[in-house]
Tab-separated table of C-alpha atoms in Angstrom:
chain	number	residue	atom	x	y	z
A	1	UNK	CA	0.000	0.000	0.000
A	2	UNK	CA	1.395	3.057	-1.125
A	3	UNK	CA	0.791	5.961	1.476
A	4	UNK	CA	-0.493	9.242	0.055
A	5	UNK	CA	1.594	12.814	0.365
A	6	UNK	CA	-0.213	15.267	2.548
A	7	UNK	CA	-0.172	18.327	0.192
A	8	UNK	CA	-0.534	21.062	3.040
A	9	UNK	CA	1.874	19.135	4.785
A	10	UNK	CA	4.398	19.023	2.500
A	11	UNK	CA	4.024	22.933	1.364
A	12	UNK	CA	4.598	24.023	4.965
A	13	UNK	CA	7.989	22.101	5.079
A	14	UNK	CA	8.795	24.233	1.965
A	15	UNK	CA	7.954	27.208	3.238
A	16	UNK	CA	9.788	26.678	6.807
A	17	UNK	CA	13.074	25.970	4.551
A	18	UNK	CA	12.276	28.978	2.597
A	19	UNK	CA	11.979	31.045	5.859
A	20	UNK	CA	15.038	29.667	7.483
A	21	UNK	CA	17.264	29.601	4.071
A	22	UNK	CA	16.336	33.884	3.668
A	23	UNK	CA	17.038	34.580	7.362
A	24	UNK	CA	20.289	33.056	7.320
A	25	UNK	CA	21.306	34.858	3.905
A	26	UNK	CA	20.134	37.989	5.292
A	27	UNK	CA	21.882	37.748	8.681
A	28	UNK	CA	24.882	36.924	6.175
A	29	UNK	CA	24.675	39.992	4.232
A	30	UNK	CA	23.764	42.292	7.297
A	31	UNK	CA	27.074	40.286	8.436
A	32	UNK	CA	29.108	41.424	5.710
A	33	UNK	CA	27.734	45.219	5.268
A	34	UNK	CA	28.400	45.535	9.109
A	35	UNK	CA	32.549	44.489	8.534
A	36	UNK	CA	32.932	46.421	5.548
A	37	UNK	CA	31.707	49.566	7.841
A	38	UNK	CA	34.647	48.297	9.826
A	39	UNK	CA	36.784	48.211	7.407
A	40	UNK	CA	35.960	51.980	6.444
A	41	UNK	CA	36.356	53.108	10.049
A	42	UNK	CA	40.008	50.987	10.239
A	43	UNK	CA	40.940	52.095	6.555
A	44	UNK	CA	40.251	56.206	7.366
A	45	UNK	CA	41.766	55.684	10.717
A	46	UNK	CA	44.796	54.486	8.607
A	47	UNK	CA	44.655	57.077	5.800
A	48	UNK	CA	44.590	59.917	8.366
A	49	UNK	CA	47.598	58.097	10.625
A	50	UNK	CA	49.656	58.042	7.261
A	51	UNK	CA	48.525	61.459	6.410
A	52	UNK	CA	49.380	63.410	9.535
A	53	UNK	CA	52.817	61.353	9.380
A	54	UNK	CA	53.704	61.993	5.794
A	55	UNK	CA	53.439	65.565	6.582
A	56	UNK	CA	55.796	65.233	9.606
A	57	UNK	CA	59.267	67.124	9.632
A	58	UNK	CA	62.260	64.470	8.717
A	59	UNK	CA	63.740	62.446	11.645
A	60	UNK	CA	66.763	61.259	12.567
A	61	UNK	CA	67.647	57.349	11.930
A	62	UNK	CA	67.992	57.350	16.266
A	63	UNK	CA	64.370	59.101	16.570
A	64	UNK	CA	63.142	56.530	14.041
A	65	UNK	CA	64.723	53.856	16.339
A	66	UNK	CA	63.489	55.401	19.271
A	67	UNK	CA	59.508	55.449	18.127
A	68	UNK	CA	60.205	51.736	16.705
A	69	UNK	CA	61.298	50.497	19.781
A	70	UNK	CA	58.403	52.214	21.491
A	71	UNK	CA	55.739	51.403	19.307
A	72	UNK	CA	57.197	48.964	17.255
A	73	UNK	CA	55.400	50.811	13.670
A	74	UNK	CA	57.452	53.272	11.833
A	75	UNK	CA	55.810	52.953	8.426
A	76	UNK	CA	55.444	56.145	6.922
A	77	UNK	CA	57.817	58.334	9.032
A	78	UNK	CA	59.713	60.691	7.082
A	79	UNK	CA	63.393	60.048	7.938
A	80	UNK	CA	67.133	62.161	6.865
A	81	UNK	CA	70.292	59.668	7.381
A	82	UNK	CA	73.505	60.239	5.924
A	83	UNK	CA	75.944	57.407	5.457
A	84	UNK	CA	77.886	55.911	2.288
A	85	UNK	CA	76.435	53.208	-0.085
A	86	UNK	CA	77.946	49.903	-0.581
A	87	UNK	CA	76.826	49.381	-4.073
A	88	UNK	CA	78.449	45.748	-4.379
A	89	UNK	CA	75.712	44.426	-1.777
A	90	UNK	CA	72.322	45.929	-3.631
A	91	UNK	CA	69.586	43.483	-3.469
A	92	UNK	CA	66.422	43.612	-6.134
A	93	UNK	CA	63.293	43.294	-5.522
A	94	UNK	CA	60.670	42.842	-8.330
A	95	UNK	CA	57.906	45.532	-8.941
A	96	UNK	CA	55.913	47.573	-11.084
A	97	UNK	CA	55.301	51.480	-10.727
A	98	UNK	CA	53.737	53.637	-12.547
A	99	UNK	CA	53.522	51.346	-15.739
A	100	UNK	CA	57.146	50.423	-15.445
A	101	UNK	CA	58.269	46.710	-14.399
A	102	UNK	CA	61.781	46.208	-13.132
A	103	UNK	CA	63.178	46.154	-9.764
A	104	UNK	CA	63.382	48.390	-6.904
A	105	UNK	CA	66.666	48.843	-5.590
A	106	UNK	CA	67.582	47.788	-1.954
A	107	UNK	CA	71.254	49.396	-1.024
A	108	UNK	CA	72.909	48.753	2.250
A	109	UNK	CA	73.736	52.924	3.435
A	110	UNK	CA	76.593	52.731	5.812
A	111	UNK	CA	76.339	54.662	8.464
A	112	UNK	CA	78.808	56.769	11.234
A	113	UNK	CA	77.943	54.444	13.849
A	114	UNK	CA	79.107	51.212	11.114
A	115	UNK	CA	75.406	49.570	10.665
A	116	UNK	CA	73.670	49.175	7.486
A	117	UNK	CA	70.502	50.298	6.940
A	118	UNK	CA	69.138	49.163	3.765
A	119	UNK	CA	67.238	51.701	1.776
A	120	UNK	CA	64.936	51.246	-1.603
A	121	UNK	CA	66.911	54.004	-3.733
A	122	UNK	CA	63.675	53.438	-6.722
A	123	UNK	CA	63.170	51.513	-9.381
A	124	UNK	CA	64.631	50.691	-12.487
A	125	UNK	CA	63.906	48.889	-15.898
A	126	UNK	CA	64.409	45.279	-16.077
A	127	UNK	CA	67.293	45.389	-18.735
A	128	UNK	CA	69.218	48.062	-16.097
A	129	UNK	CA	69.024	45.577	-13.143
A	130	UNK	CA	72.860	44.857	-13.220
A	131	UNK	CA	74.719	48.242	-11.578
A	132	UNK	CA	77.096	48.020	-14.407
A	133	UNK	CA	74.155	49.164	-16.747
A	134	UNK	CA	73.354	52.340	-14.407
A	135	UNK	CA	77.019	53.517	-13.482
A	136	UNK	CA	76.052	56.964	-13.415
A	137	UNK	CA	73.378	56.804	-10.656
A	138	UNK	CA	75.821	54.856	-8.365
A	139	UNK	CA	76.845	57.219	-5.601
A	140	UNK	CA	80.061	57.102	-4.572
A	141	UNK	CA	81.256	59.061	-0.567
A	142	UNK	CA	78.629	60.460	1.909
A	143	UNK	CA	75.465	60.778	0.821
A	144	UNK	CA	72.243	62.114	2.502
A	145	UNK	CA	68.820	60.634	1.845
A	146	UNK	CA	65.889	62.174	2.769
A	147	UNK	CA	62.650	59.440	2.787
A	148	UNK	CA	59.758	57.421	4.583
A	149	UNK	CA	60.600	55.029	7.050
A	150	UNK	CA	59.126	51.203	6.375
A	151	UNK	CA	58.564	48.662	8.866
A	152	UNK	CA	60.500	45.115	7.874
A	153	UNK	CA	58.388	42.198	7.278
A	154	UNK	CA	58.896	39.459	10.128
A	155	UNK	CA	57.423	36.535	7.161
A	156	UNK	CA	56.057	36.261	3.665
A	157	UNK	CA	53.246	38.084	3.419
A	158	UNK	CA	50.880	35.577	1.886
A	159	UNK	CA	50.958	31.839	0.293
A	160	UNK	CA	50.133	33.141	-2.843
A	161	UNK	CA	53.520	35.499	-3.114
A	162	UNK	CA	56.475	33.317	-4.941
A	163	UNK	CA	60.061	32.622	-2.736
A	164	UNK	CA	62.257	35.070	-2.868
A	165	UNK	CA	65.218	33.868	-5.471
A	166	UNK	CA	68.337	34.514	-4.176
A	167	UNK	CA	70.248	33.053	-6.184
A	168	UNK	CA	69.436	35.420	-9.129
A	169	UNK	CA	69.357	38.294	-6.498
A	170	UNK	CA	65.274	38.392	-7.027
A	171	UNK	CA	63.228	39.313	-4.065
A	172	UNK	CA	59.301	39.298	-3.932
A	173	UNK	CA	58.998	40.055	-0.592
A	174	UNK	CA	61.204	42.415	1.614
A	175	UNK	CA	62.891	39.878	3.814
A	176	UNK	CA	65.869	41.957	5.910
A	177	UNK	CA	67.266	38.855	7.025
A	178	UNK	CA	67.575	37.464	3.792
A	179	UNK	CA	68.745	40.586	2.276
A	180	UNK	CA	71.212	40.900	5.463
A	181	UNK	CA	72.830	37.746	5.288
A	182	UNK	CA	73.268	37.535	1.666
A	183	UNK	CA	75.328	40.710	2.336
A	184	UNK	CA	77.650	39.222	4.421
A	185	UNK	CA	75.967	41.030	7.642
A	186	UNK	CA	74.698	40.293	10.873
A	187	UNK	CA	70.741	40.815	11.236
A	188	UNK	CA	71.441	41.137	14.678
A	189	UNK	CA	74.193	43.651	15.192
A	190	UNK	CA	74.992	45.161	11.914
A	191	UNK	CA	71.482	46.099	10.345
A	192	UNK	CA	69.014	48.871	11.359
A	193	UNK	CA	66.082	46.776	11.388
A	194	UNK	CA	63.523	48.668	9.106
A	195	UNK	CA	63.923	49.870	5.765
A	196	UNK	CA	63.871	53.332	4.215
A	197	UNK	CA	62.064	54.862	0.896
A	198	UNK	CA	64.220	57.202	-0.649
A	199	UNK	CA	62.276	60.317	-2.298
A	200	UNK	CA	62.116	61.753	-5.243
A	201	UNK	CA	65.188	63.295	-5.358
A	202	UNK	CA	66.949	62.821	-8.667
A	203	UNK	CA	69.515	60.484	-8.789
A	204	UNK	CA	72.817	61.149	-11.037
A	205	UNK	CA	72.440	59.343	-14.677
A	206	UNK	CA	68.130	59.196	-14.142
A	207	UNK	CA	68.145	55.582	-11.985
A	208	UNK	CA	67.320	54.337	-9.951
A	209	UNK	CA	63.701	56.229	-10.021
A	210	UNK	CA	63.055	57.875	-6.349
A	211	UNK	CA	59.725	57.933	-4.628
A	212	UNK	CA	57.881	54.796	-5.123
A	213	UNK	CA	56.404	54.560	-2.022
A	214	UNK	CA	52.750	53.411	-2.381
A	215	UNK	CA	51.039	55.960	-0.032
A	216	UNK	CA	47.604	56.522	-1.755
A	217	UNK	CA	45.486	53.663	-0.384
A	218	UNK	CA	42.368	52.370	-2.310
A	219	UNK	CA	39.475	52.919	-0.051
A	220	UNK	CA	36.253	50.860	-1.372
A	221	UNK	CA	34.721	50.158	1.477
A	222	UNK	CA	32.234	52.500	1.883
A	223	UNK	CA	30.341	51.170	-1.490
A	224	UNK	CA	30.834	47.632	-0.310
A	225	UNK	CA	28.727	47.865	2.416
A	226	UNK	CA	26.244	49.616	0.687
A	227	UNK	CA	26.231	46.684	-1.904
A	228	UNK	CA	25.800	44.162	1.073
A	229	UNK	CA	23.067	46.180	2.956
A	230	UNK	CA	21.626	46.807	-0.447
A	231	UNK	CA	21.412	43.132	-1.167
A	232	UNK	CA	19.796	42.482	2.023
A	233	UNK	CA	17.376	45.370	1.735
A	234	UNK	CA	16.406	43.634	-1.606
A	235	UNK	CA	15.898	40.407	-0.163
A	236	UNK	CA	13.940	41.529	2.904
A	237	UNK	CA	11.567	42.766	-0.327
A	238	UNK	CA	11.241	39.830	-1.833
A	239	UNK	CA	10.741	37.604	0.888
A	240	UNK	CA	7.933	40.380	2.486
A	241	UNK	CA	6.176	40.106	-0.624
A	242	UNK	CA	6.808	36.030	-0.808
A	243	UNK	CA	5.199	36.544	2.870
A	244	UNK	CA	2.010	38.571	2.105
A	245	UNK	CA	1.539	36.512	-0.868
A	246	UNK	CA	1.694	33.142	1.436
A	247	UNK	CA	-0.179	33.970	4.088
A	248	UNK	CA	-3.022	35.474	1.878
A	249	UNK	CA	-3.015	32.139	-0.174
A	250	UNK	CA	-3.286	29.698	3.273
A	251	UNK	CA	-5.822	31.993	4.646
A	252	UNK	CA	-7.724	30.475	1.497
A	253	UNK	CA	-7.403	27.433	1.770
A	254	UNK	CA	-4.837	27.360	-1.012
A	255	UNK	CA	-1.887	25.265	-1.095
A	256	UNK	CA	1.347	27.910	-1.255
């Protein structure tokens, strides 16, 4: 004997899943408007940090040490240091700015006190990676270089960046160990540990290219959450007029 399907039974199993399947996707998207407000509040609070320390007056390397050591952020500080390059030791990091691909280039700066402090000088073209390419832009004696302060990275940012090659002197992350040791120095005792953006400065022969610092930040956020909240605005319509529509149809006797 075959048992028969209770019509009004089955329709009010549909419409619980219904009910339960839009709350959850509109507790979702209220969930992901409300982070992307978040976001905006963390992303302005970071726009205006970097803002009011852009516009800073230029530190020296030990003031730069000092706030690190307090704080342990420097990103973004402008910084003066004077010291002579040791051009042999460069390290190359691969990058694009402003439509050109090549390498920015990382240059131990030795200073008074006889640490390194490795600073990204700019970019240059791919088929000027090799200093012997771009003789005129190496600077020999003391030098003085005027830039924003960078915080070292303690570990590749992300699984999706490639291993730095170090055999081919490639870097796609800023490791200052890596770059330290390959140098011949020691992290620990020989290295400022940070990094420094040169400016814009013009160097001697055109390269490397100065001021590459990334300091505009893309802030989306804003129309993000009004995406999500407008998804969920739209779905709260359509499942109030799926509601009316239901409980108009039972109230007839209808099956919905």
């Amino acid at each position: 004997m075959i048992a028969a399907t209770n019509p009004s039974r089955s329709g009010a199993v549909g419409r619980t899943i219904f009910i339960v399947m839009s709350l959850l996707a509109f507790a979702a998207l209220l969930a992901l408007g409300t982070w992307q407000v978040k976001r905006l509040q963390w992303k302005e609070a970071l726009i205006a940090s970097i803002d009011a320390r852009t516009a800073a007056p230029a530190s020296t390397i030990a003031e730069i040490e000092q706030r690190l050591s307090e704080t342990g952020d420097v990103d973004y500080w402008p910084v003066r240091v004077s010291g002579v390059f040791e051009h042999a030791h460069e390290q190359h990091f691969f990058a694009t700015h402003k439509g050109l691909t090549g390498y920015y280039v990382y240059t131990p700066l030795r200073l008074a006190d006889g640490r390194a402090l490795f600073v990204n000088r700019g970019i240059v073209p791919f088929d000027q990676k090799e200093p012997v390419e771009r003789l005129g832009g190496q600077l020999a004696g003391m030098v003085t270089v005027t830039g924003l302060a960078r915080n070292r990275l303690d570990r590749k940012p992300s699984w999706v960046v490639p291993d730095n090659d170090l055999g081919k002197n490639i870097y796609y992350w800023k490791d200052l160990t890596a770059m330290a040791r390959r140098s011949g120095f020691d992290v620990q005792t020989e290295v400022v540990p940070l990094f420094v953006d040169a400016d814009n400065t013009p160097n001697p022969g055109g390269l490397p290219v100065g001021g590459v610092t990334i300091i505009n930040l893309p802030n989306n956020h804003l129309q993000y959450a009004i995406t999500w909240y407008g998804l969920a605005a739209a779905l709260a319509g359509v499942f109030g007029f799926w509601f009316l529509r239901t409980r108009a149809a039972v109230a007839k006797g209808e099956d919905a």
